């Protein structure tokens, strides 16, 4: 197998799927076929020279909608080419499939039932809004096939991404519901434990055995055994045994960040959360007081008995000496009265002090439920922080607050969603009735995530890898002594408060985005185009949407655009149109202008049309000379001319590039040319037909080497904006193009180096380009 993979050998093979095919996002390519990746076991391999039965894990990459309907355990025959696997992955090869698969066997009965439940939940969730219908299956059974990319990104940056990957919380909710039901049925303790174990096993099959689910399942089974046998439960011992067993059984988990995050989060909850809960609720202090005074009641009783004995002795002595001390009895009575009064004053003072101390202690304590609600996410977040630094190179300070806010919604959404999955195959209408209240719960989760990512420093950049981990350890070493002293804690709180005020108040005033007087913003959308033209307060004309809906939506959020009167899609390549859902997200779009020459757009054009028809958005084509006015921006269409037909070029996709909609934008202080992906042929044709002048050039085709020097020189532009992705595979922008632009006297601005680029109107006269920063 290694030799065939090294040779990229063409093969015909039989495979058994070991997981669900997952759709891959294609953010930078020009082709919009549905692409899938799935783990599989290679069972038979055929080449022109050999035929051999094997049992080898591989990773399969394939295209075609048929792959989305396949289930684990199915056997297929496919033709393709082998490739070397990624170093360190425990697979023998990568299989690049060509053509559709030939299905040899149906899925097993168990997988068929699990697939029916997952499919039923998806169908029932169709009554929900798009963002909720994607999150609910992900929250309940880990099915993220319809997850809104924007929701997934918000969850990730808010520290809530564990919600769309089934974990111990989901399993605990299902097991708890099974125990409660079995208790209502009057089952014995061992039978209840068996019932909970079966429920967890069934849930694992439906949710698929991901690393976090396997970890939670084995810990849950250990707890069920302890419950059924009446033995004490030791969470840390169960976690340790689970980790050892799983890593021995499946060694690749040792390299899984998902498994590591699940383990350390659980360990943090087991080790830190109980202590912090007791500290916050005051239970720890009460335990210490009881430990310090274990015989207080006994001492009080002994003292009382001694007092009674002393009283008796005093009475006897007084009786014997009554005759001799009658003359001094008045004096003794007066002294006794004074002593009694002093004792009462002392007792009142002690009681008052005790009340004051009790009030002070109670004012510092939290209710136990609130203390636990705070301690659990804090413990989990602190435990996973080192792993997140190694994995992603960032910190998420907002995660604790976000997890605290969404916690009340997780259990109802999980129980209602799982109930809907169970009911859906038998009673689809009933499943929809259960899904509706679950939608309110996931809607709250989405709202919290959307709010959290808008906060300043919701995510904090941090060095990745071992340097970041070392810096984090240094920060902990400095922070722990400070937080252990009350005086230093007060100083740290003061500094933190001042920093928060600076972030919330001073920074928005000093460095707001977009800058005052902005006319156009080129969004940093990676390898693609996405621009916004000012059309008045809260409004913007969007020209292309980039390849990523998340990046486009966030750019529009930063600019404050809530209404899009016009959207222009210059040509139907993925890096210009795949971000369309990001523009449509929670915004009104008045109309969409597309290129009249898009016969080669294929499925991309059809998908755009279907989306617009579904949302009842008009789709227009515009001839050269068409003009619109929106706020400070006047737009004029320059190309393409439908009467001239398409222009071929040298590269694949040149016909579509040369049919890009070209816009000339004029403002009071200057103008810009938005040239789409025009290549040399279309540039020369435009310069022959029209005398175009512009102050700012949106460099055609991301600065590729297909540029016409005569066309660029004729514009008289002073600045060139290039929308390009960092370290892209196309070599954009070309060194020759950068040199040509500089020789012509243009100042070059690039999104891969400067982030979003804003064109602003100067107070005196003219325009300037202001970068937001990468």
XYZ file of C-alpha atoms in Angstrom:
774
model
C 0.000 0.000 0.000
C 2.813 2.417 0.853
C 4.455 1.754 -2.516
C 1.186 2.289 -4.439
C 0.486 5.503 -2.525
C 3.982 6.806 -3.321
C 3.314 6.109 -7.013
C -0.164 7.754 -6.969
C -1.348 4.504 -8.508
C -4.817 4.275 -10.136
C -6.852 1.556 -8.407
C -10.282 -0.022 -8.182
C -11.073 -0.856 -4.568
C -13.789 -2.036 -2.245
C -14.216 -0.066 0.984
C -16.381 -0.198 4.089
C -17.404 3.198 5.457
C -16.439 3.612 9.122
C -17.982 7.049 9.565
C -20.463 9.503 8.069
C -19.252 11.313 4.920
C -18.716 14.953 5.887
C -19.088 17.768 3.423
C -15.977 19.853 2.856
C -16.193 23.603 2.383
C -14.621 24.894 -0.791
C -13.705 28.494 -0.065
C -11.162 29.355 -2.679
C -11.686 27.142 -5.728
C -13.616 27.967 -8.869
C -15.681 24.771 -8.881
C -18.724 24.223 -6.732
C -19.204 20.477 -6.780
C -20.157 18.977 -3.451
C -17.047 17.494 -1.906
C -16.950 14.950 0.933
C -14.377 13.301 3.154
C -14.953 10.100 5.121
C -12.925 7.490 7.004
C -13.138 3.977 5.603
C -11.566 0.546 5.728
C -10.017 -0.755 2.538
C -11.064 -4.401 2.049
C -10.072 -5.216 -1.549
C -7.607 -3.562 -3.903
C -7.216 -4.143 -7.629
C -4.524 -2.782 -9.919
C -3.544 -3.844 -13.435
C -0.934 -6.069 -11.817
C -2.537 -7.400 -8.659
C -5.715 -8.156 -6.717
C -5.467 -8.455 -2.944
C -7.759 -8.680 0.077
C -6.654 -6.296 2.827
C -7.914 -4.659 6.014
C -6.414 -1.160 6.080
C -7.713 2.228 7.329
C -7.782 4.975 4.689
C -9.268 8.430 4.198
C -11.557 8.916 1.194
C -12.069 12.196 -0.678
C -14.955 12.220 -3.144
C -17.340 14.537 -4.948
C -21.024 14.130 -5.709
C -24.254 14.546 -3.804
C -24.748 10.766 -3.576
C -22.053 10.561 -0.906
C -24.150 12.624 1.489
C -26.753 9.835 1.687
C -24.361 7.033 2.581
C -24.127 5.587 6.098
C -21.409 3.854 8.141
C -21.024 0.080 7.575
C -21.940 0.294 3.873
C -19.610 -1.485 1.423
C -18.786 0.328 -1.835
C -16.711 -0.200 -4.934
C -14.966 2.901 -6.244
C -12.279 3.849 -8.725
C -9.674 6.444 -7.991
C -6.064 7.252 -7.324
C -4.026 6.684 -4.161
C -1.981 9.387 -2.475
C 0.400 9.549 0.470
C -1.308 10.315 3.791
C -0.538 13.299 5.984
C 2.529 12.473 8.114
C 1.530 11.256 11.556
C -1.974 10.143 10.595
C -2.742 6.488 11.355
C -4.066 5.711 7.877
C -2.311 3.849 5.098
C -3.248 6.164 2.242
C -5.610 8.796 0.902
C -8.008 7.685 -1.822
C -9.098 10.331 -4.336
C -12.292 8.903 -5.846
C -13.302 9.475 -9.438
C -16.896 9.051 -10.432
C -19.857 7.801 -8.402
C -19.564 4.802 -6.076
C -21.170 1.417 -6.697
C -23.080 0.367 -3.570
C -22.415 -3.262 -2.680
C -24.329 -3.638 0.600
C -26.898 -1.621 2.532
C -26.016 -0.314 5.992
C -26.422 -2.585 9.008
C -29.725 -2.645 10.855
C -28.272 -0.670 13.752
C -26.862 2.026 11.486
C -30.093 2.111 9.483
C -32.055 2.791 12.672
C -29.552 5.423 13.808
C -29.664 7.070 10.388
C -33.460 7.115 10.499
C -33.406 8.892 13.872
C -30.882 11.474 12.689
C -32.793 12.030 9.456
C -36.069 12.302 11.359
C -34.637 14.993 13.620
C -33.370 16.934 10.615
C -36.774 16.727 8.943
C -38.610 17.778 12.106
C -36.232 20.740 12.505
C -37.307 22.091 9.096
C -40.029 24.078 10.885
C -37.324 26.174 12.596
C -35.411 29.173 11.193
C -32.265 28.224 9.243
C -29.763 28.936 12.014
C -31.777 26.974 14.594
C -32.506 24.017 12.297
C -28.768 23.604 11.779
C -27.745 23.874 15.432
C -30.404 21.638 17.010
C -29.232 18.360 15.373
C -25.660 19.336 16.145
C -26.480 19.961 19.793
C -28.507 16.773 20.203
C -26.727 14.120 18.098
C -23.663 15.880 16.703
C -25.130 16.182 13.178
C -23.578 19.378 11.786
C -24.423 18.710 8.129
C -26.718 21.755 8.007
C -24.875 23.966 10.472
C -24.850 27.637 9.505
C -21.151 28.578 9.067
C -21.769 31.880 10.848
C -23.326 30.147 13.863
C -20.443 27.666 13.987
C -17.919 30.513 13.911
C -19.760 32.440 16.647
C -19.883 29.350 18.863
C -16.188 28.713 18.322
C -15.099 32.261 19.184
C -17.432 32.450 22.182
C -16.019 29.247 23.674
C -19.245 27.333 22.978
C -18.081 25.031 20.193
C -18.474 22.023 22.499
C -22.235 22.441 22.092
C -22.217 21.341 18.447
C -20.082 18.291 19.261
C -21.797 15.701 21.429
C -20.005 15.357 24.761
C -20.457 14.192 28.327
C -23.113 16.793 29.025
C -25.439 15.303 26.414
C -24.804 11.789 27.657
C -25.402 12.833 31.267
C -28.733 14.437 30.327
C -29.895 11.291 28.515
C -28.728 9.009 31.345
C -30.381 11.242 33.934
C -33.664 11.149 32.039
C -33.432 7.337 31.801
C -32.830 7.051 35.560
C -35.732 9.375 36.341
C -38.073 7.385 34.097
C -36.989 4.050 35.555
C -37.483 5.394 39.068
C -41.039 6.418 38.181
C -41.623 2.867 36.949
C -40.504 1.531 40.328
C -37.521 -0.426 38.999
C -34.855 -1.645 41.375
C -31.478 0.053 41.597
C -29.547 -2.535 39.522
C -32.243 -2.512 36.838
C -32.178 1.302 36.761
C -28.406 1.184 36.231
C -28.804 -1.266 33.337
C -31.535 0.911 31.823
C -29.270 4.001 32.011
C -26.369 2.063 30.461
C -28.553 0.916 27.547
C -29.769 4.480 27.009
C -26.175 5.723 26.864
C -25.175 2.984 24.414
C -28.140 3.762 22.158
C -27.365 7.467 22.274
C -23.742 6.777 21.343
C -24.806 4.839 18.245
C -27.129 7.648 17.140
C -24.629 10.422 17.917
C -21.666 8.483 16.458
C -18.715 7.453 18.648
C -16.562 10.585 18.465
C -13.631 10.877 20.928
C -15.591 12.995 23.409
C -18.570 10.631 23.215
C -16.368 7.579 23.811
C -14.767 9.243 26.816
C -18.168 10.173 28.254
C -19.642 6.738 27.485
C -16.981 4.782 29.364
C -17.147 7.140 32.339
C -20.928 6.853 32.303
C -20.767 3.066 32.166
C -18.350 3.073 35.113
C -20.784 5.240 37.066
C -23.666 2.920 36.119
C -21.712 -0.085 37.419
C -21.000 1.743 40.662
C -24.682 2.677 40.956
C -25.899 -0.855 40.275
C -23.474 -2.507 42.708
C -23.820 0.096 45.438
C -20.124 1.004 45.367
C -18.797 4.505 45.826
C -18.219 6.566 42.706
C -14.739 7.999 42.082
C -14.895 10.308 39.080
C -11.157 10.855 38.771
C -10.430 7.123 38.898
C -13.096 6.492 36.246
C -11.600 9.220 34.041
C -8.097 7.792 34.425
C -9.218 4.261 33.571
C -11.202 5.583 30.600
C -8.233 7.470 29.164
C -5.901 4.486 29.550
C -8.371 2.082 27.960
C -9.251 4.335 25.021
C -5.661 5.237 24.172
C -4.693 1.550 24.251
C -7.733 0.608 22.171
C -7.447 3.524 19.723
C -3.920 5.007 19.783
C -4.777 7.802 17.353
C -6.755 9.464 20.153
C -3.391 10.441 21.639
C -3.116 12.996 18.799
C -6.726 14.176 18.927
C -7.242 17.704 20.221
C -10.929 16.920 20.630
C -10.136 14.028 22.943
C -7.585 16.093 24.870
C -10.069 18.942 25.351
C -12.745 16.522 26.558
C -10.397 14.863 29.054
C -8.891 18.012 30.545
C -12.274 19.741 30.766
C -13.662 16.762 32.688
C -10.591 16.643 34.928
C -10.915 20.353 35.663
C -14.555 19.925 36.648
C -13.729 16.949 38.889
C -10.722 18.546 40.604
C -11.379 22.280 40.783
C -15.147 22.754 40.565
C -16.114 21.179 43.948
C -13.524 23.235 45.819
C -14.429 26.458 44.105
C -18.134 25.789 44.596
C -17.612 25.304 48.333
C -15.421 28.388 48.520
C -17.970 30.565 46.733
C -20.908 29.228 48.747
C -19.128 29.359 52.128
C -19.470 25.623 52.724
C -15.718 25.354 53.164
C -15.680 27.907 56.003
C -18.554 26.174 57.739
C -16.702 22.875 57.529
C -13.589 24.479 58.985
C -15.554 25.971 61.890
C -17.082 22.616 62.679
C -13.668 20.975 62.516
C -12.189 23.576 64.863
C -14.995 23.202 67.475
C -15.966 19.497 67.475
C -16.646 19.353 71.264
C -18.274 22.733 71.731
C -21.612 21.259 72.789
C -19.912 18.778 75.100
C -17.874 21.535 76.746
C -20.982 23.639 77.213
C -22.770 20.717 78.847
C -19.816 20.038 81.166
C -19.616 23.698 82.105
C -23.342 23.760 82.853
C -23.059 20.692 85.070
C -20.101 22.267 86.895
C -22.074 25.425 87.402
C -24.962 23.465 88.875
C -22.638 21.617 91.278
C -20.990 24.857 92.326
C -24.418 26.375 92.936
C -25.335 23.499 95.259
C -22.127 23.819 97.203
C -22.659 27.535 97.546
C -26.183 27.041 98.905
C -24.956 24.566 101.537
C -22.164 26.816 102.624
C -24.510 29.756 102.814
C -26.950 27.778 104.947
C -24.230 26.742 107.406
C -22.930 30.294 107.724
C -26.301 32.033 107.593
C -26.201 32.943 111.220
C -22.765 34.510 110.920
C -23.164 36.474 107.769
C -26.629 37.968 107.992
C -25.061 41.305 108.665
C -23.051 41.211 105.386
C -25.791 39.722 103.156
C -26.890 43.085 101.837
C -23.395 43.884 100.638
C -23.076 40.459 98.962
C -26.453 40.900 97.212
C -25.378 44.215 95.774
C -22.139 42.757 94.448
C -24.018 39.802 92.936
C -26.393 42.167 91.164
C -23.524 44.157 89.710
C -21.775 40.964 88.514
C -24.977 39.735 86.879
C -25.436 43.023 85.005
C -21.828 42.958 83.758
C -22.304 39.374 82.534
C -25.455 40.351 80.644
C -23.658 43.277 78.972
C -20.821 40.989 77.893
C -23.270 38.447 76.456
C -25.151 41.137 74.506
C -21.875 42.436 73.045
C -20.799 38.934 71.994
C -24.177 38.274 70.379
C -24.010 41.543 68.436
C -20.484 40.755 67.209
C -21.620 37.276 66.154
C -24.504 38.755 64.199
C -22.177 41.212 62.460
C -19.724 38.453 61.522
C -22.576 36.259 60.269
C -23.962 39.064 58.112
C -20.491 39.778 56.726
C -19.927 36.105 55.903
C -23.351 35.661 54.352
C -22.873 38.785 52.241
C -19.745 37.206 50.761
C -21.397 33.864 50.039
C -23.374 32.788 46.988
C -26.268 30.353 46.909
C -24.959 26.855 46.303
C -26.676 26.520 42.912
C -25.150 29.793 41.736
C -21.725 28.864 43.086
C -21.846 25.581 41.178
C -23.061 27.287 38.006
C -20.007 29.566 38.175
C -17.484 26.971 39.294
C -18.145 24.385 36.575
C -17.515 26.578 33.469
C -14.628 28.339 35.217
C -12.953 25.022 36.027
C -13.513 23.631 32.540
C -12.276 26.781 30.793
C -9.141 27.092 32.909
C -8.363 23.407 32.367
C -8.690 23.576 28.572
C -6.801 26.862 28.176
C -3.332 25.251 27.801
C -4.674 22.914 25.105
C -6.381 25.805 23.297
C -3.108 27.738 23.333
C -1.302 24.781 21.785
C -4.060 24.225 19.228
C -5.312 27.653 18.216
C -3.003 30.268 19.698
C -5.712 32.306 21.392
C -7.500 32.827 24.696
C -11.256 33.189 25.095
C -11.997 35.320 28.187
C -15.693 35.552 27.315
C -16.180 31.766 27.426
C -17.064 31.538 31.134
C -19.817 34.150 30.901
C -21.157 32.680 27.668
C -21.279 29.135 29.083
C -22.998 30.400 32.221
C -25.699 32.131 30.184
C -26.431 29.198 27.854
C -26.364 26.486 30.538
C -30.111 26.674 31.343
C -30.983 26.111 27.670
C -28.811 23.050 26.983
C -30.785 20.423 28.903
C -34.244 21.367 27.537
C -32.923 21.517 23.983
C -31.184 18.141 24.330
C -34.131 16.327 25.907
C -36.719 17.795 23.547
C -34.505 17.209 20.518
C -33.724 13.613 21.431
C -37.400 13.011 22.125
C -38.203 14.424 18.683
C -35.629 12.089 17.112
C -37.249 9.077 18.791
C -40.771 10.142 17.817
C -40.046 11.309 14.247
C -40.063 7.902 12.469
C -43.472 7.074 14.000
C -45.164 10.470 14.355
C -43.522 13.302 12.340
C -46.096 15.890 13.452
C -45.440 15.085 17.097
C -41.714 15.461 16.501
C -42.295 18.942 15.103
C -44.312 19.855 18.189
C -41.330 18.884 20.344
C -38.876 20.714 18.108
C -40.622 24.093 18.410
C -39.831 24.676 22.128
C -36.369 23.207 21.551
C -35.942 25.911 18.907
C -36.454 28.614 21.526
C -33.655 27.060 23.602
C -31.163 26.882 20.719
C -32.256 30.367 19.649
C -31.116 31.637 23.043
C -27.762 29.863 22.592
C -27.308 31.502 19.175
C -28.205 34.914 20.606
C -25.667 34.571 23.429
C -22.932 33.480 21.018
C -23.689 36.363 18.666
C -23.557 38.812 21.576
C -20.371 37.332 23.026
C -18.285 37.664 19.857
C -19.129 41.370 19.595
C -17.560 42.136 22.973
C -14.100 43.746 22.993
C -11.375 41.121 23.357
C -13.821 38.219 23.212
C -10.798 36.359 21.860
C -7.259 37.409 22.715
C -4.419 36.480 20.342
C -1.728 34.428 22.045
C 1.438 32.750 20.772
C 0.688 29.221 19.606
C 2.603 26.066 20.398
C 5.180 25.609 23.137
C 6.191 29.318 23.318
C 2.570 30.204 24.029
C 2.332 27.486 26.661
C 5.514 28.734 28.346
C 4.158 32.289 28.363
C 0.893 31.042 29.861
C 2.770 29.229 32.641
C 4.711 32.415 33.378
C 1.458 34.361 33.595
C 0.078 31.798 36.057
C 3.230 31.962 38.202
C 2.845 35.745 38.423
C -0.927 35.736 38.923
C -1.245 33.147 41.706
C 0.708 35.075 44.389
C -1.177 38.253 43.479
C -4.583 36.641 43.803
C -3.733 35.025 47.147
C -3.277 38.391 48.922
C -6.268 40.597 49.524
C -4.335 43.853 49.039
C -2.850 42.720 45.765
C -6.225 41.397 44.652
C -7.710 44.849 45.172
C -4.897 46.440 43.161
C -5.315 43.873 40.364
C -9.070 44.472 40.311
C -8.480 48.230 40.051
C -6.064 47.828 37.144
C -8.423 45.405 35.396
C -11.334 47.810 35.869
C -9.324 50.701 34.429
C -8.321 48.550 31.448
C -11.958 47.578 30.893
C -13.014 51.235 30.904
C -10.258 52.016 28.414
C -11.372 49.203 26.140
C -15.094 49.989 26.326
C -14.937 53.780 26.261
C -11.599 55.196 25.163
C -10.743 52.758 22.374
C -14.013 53.140 20.418
C -13.562 56.923 20.508
C -9.908 56.852 19.494
C -9.957 54.106 16.880
C -13.479 53.319 15.707
C -14.175 51.281 12.595
C -15.148 52.171 9.980
C -13.371 55.543 10.006
C -15.428 58.705 9.874
C -16.344 59.685 6.335
C -15.822 56.224 4.836
C -16.839 55.778 1.217
C -15.768 52.209 0.462
C -14.430 49.259 2.444
C -12.562 46.356 0.867
C -13.239 43.455 3.219
C -10.509 41.032 4.177
C -12.329 37.876 3.032
C -9.272 35.798 2.187
C -8.658 34.742 -1.409
C -11.587 36.516 -3.036
C -13.385 39.826 -3.452
C -15.878 41.527 -1.146
C -16.476 45.286 -1.126
C -18.969 47.643 0.509
C -19.920 51.084 -0.840
C -21.471 53.632 1.482
C -25.180 54.164 0.735
C -26.143 56.156 3.830
C -26.433 55.359 7.562
C -26.728 51.604 8.107
C -26.862 50.967 4.341
C -24.299 49.725 1.856
C -24.020 48.493 -1.717
C -22.122 45.192 -1.728
C -19.943 44.192 -4.695
C -19.082 40.477 -4.536
C -19.259 38.424 -1.369
C -15.954 36.574 -1.147
C -15.629 32.815 -0.584
C -16.569 32.765 3.113
C -20.026 33.744 4.450
C -18.602 34.199 7.960
C -15.901 36.645 6.901
C -18.341 38.638 4.748
C -20.988 38.854 7.446
C -18.466 40.020 10.015
C -17.119 42.686 7.712
C -20.641 44.031 7.213
C -21.216 43.898 10.977
C -18.058 45.909 11.592
C -19.125 48.510 9.052
C -22.632 48.593 10.538
C -24.508 47.671 7.349
C -27.971 46.308 8.069
C -29.632 47.092 4.729
C -28.238 46.285 1.261
C -30.245 48.119 -1.417
C -28.129 46.554 -4.184
C -25.810 43.551 -4.400
C -23.570 43.107 -7.439
C -22.106 39.662 -8.189
C -19.496 40.339 -10.853
C -19.188 36.700 -12.024
C -20.116 33.264 -10.660
C -16.781 32.034 -9.333
C -16.697 30.661 -5.801
C -14.273 33.281 -4.502
C -16.782 35.989 -5.462
C -20.186 34.429 -4.696
C -19.872 31.711 -2.046
C -20.146 34.307 0.722
C -23.689 35.208 -0.399
C -25.340 33.646 2.711
C -23.260 35.984 4.864
C -24.735 39.048 3.127
C -28.270 37.661 3.372
C -27.931 36.897 7.080
C -30.366 39.140 9.000
C -30.266 41.796 6.264
C -32.668 43.059 3.636
C -31.309 42.880 0.102
C -33.192 44.988 -2.422
C -31.948 43.446 -5.681
C -29.017 41.488 -7.113
C -27.195 42.359 -10.327
C -25.388 39.519 -12.129
C -23.338 39.303 -15.306
C -25.387 38.844 -18.498
C -22.668 36.478 -19.797
C -22.717 33.606 -17.354
C -23.555 30.605 -19.494
C -20.410 28.906 -18.211
C -21.398 29.550 -14.599
C -23.118 26.175 -14.431
C -24.284 25.038 -11.020
C -23.012 28.184 -9.289
C -25.341 30.389 -11.329
C -28.222 27.967 -10.814
C -27.627 27.915 -7.066
C -27.555 31.712 -6.897
C -30.812 31.945 -8.836
C -32.484 29.339 -6.616
C -31.387 31.183 -3.457
C -32.704 34.501 -4.727
C -36.015 32.980 -5.854
C -36.446 31.342 -2.448
C -35.899 34.691 -0.727
C -37.945 36.614 -3.298
C -35.056 38.905 -4.231
C -35.100 40.293 -7.794
C -32.236 39.173 -10.033
C -31.201 41.661 -12.716
C -28.682 42.030 -15.495
C -27.501 45.523 -16.342
C -26.304 46.856 -19.692
C -23.374 49.281 -19.943
C -24.486 52.792 -19.045
C -26.919 51.702 -16.310
C -26.584 54.093 -13.381
C -27.705 54.135 -9.715
C -27.324 56.651 -6.915
C -27.190 55.480 -3.277
C -26.266 58.043 -0.670
C -22.838 59.490 -1.509
C -22.081 56.802 -4.118
C -22.946 56.959 -7.823
C -22.474 53.647 -9.682
C -22.207 53.235 -13.453
C -21.966 49.897 -15.281
C -19.147 49.833 -17.876
C -19.039 46.162 -18.880
C -19.718 43.542 -20.092
C -21.595 44.340 -23.271
C -23.948 41.424 -24.088
C -23.732 42.266 -27.802
C -19.993 41.564 -27.932
C -20.087 38.009 -26.592
C -17.522 36.390 -24.328
C -13.756 36.846 -24.510
C -11.513 33.802 -24.216
C -8.217 33.784 -22.390
C -5.294 31.593 -21.522
C -6.351 30.211 -18.171
C -9.191 27.984 -17.032
C -12.187 30.133 -16.198
C -11.002 33.063 -18.313
C -14.352 33.387 -20.096
C -16.140 34.006 -16.809
C -13.362 36.297 -15.564
C -13.588 38.431 -18.709
C -17.371 38.675 -18.365
C -17.114 40.320 -14.938
C -19.429 43.242 -14.218
C -17.237 46.367 -14.175
C -18.394 49.371 -12.145
C -17.217 52.964 -12.060
C -18.006 54.563 -8.708
C -18.007 58.331 -8.266
C -18.065 60.346 -5.050
C -17.794 64.050 -4.374
C -14.083 63.684 -3.583
C -12.994 61.207 -6.267
C -13.702 57.933 -8.077
C -12.857 54.223 -8.169
C -12.888 51.479 -10.778
C -14.117 48.074 -9.614
C -12.813 45.740 -12.294
C -13.829 42.272 -11.084
C -11.509 39.573 -12.441
C -10.871 41.080 -15.875
C -7.891 39.574 -17.674
C -5.705 41.045 -20.401
C -8.161 40.595 -23.291
C -11.117 42.262 -21.523
C -8.920 45.034 -20.134
C -7.678 45.972 -23.603
C -11.208 45.791 -24.998
C -12.506 48.145 -22.277
C -9.726 50.680 -22.814
C -10.414 50.683 -26.587
C -14.145 51.311 -26.122
C -14.107 53.789 -23.238
C -11.791 56.425 -21.833
C -11.934 55.471 -18.161
C -10.253 57.503 -15.427
C -10.254 56.663 -11.715
C -8.383 57.728 -8.591
C -8.489 54.273 -7.009
C -8.243 50.912 -8.755
C -9.586 47.642 -7.460
C -6.804 45.594 -9.038
C -8.253 43.015 -11.452
C -8.095 39.305 -10.613
C -6.348 39.715 -7.242
C -3.195 41.048 -8.902
C -2.548 38.044 -11.167
C 0.049 38.283 -13.946
C -2.724 38.642 -16.564
C -2.623 42.464 -16.638
C -2.500 44.940 -19.533
C 0.108 47.685 -18.947
C -1.684 50.008 -21.387
C -4.997 49.589 -19.540
C -3.469 50.246 -16.114
C -1.558 53.277 -17.386
C -4.673 54.791 -19.006
C -6.586 54.963 -15.710
C -4.416 57.593 -14.034
C -5.043 55.959 -10.653
C -3.018 56.876 -7.570
C -3.782 53.840 -5.388
C -4.324 50.147 -6.089
C -6.284 47.921 -3.714
C -5.642 44.171 -3.924
C -7.992 41.693 -2.252
C -5.958 38.546 -1.741
C -5.580 35.684 0.728
C -2.371 35.171 2.686
C -0.182 32.318 1.392
C -2.643 31.487 -1.385
C -1.923 28.728 -3.906
C -2.277 30.971 -6.979
C 0.779 33.173 -6.468
C -1.400 36.282 -6.129
C -0.431 39.055 -6.331
C 2.187 38.374 -8.994
C 5.569 40.007 -8.516
C 5.399 41.361 -12.078
C 2.041 43.028 -11.378
C 3.304 44.648 -8.160
C 6.321 45.997 -10.026
C 4.135 47.342 -12.852
C 1.785 49.125 -10.435
C 4.680 50.777 -8.589
C 6.340 51.869 -11.832
C 3.073 53.554 -12.789
C 3.171 55.475 -9.503
C 0.358 53.646 -7.687
C 0.502 53.031 -3.953
C -0.358 49.366 -3.337
C -2.605 48.271 -0.440
C -3.222 44.543 0.235
C -5.795 42.889 2.468
C -3.476 39.998 3.315
C -1.073 42.486 4.906
C -3.394 45.237 6.163
C -6.785 43.589 6.749
C -9.884 45.585 5.792
C -9.105 48.688 3.712
C -11.306 51.786 4.021
C -11.412 54.597 1.459
C -12.333 57.802 3.313
C -13.112 61.343 2.306
C -10.684 63.906 3.693
C -12.051 67.046 5.322
C -10.255 69.304 2.885
C -10.183 67.609 -0.482
C -9.406 64.170 -1.846
C -9.412 60.668 -0.397
C -7.192 58.424 1.684
C -6.872 54.671 2.275
C -6.905 53.592 5.927
C -6.095 49.988 6.903
C -7.848 48.317 9.813
C -4.928 45.995 10.504
C -4.677 42.233 9.954
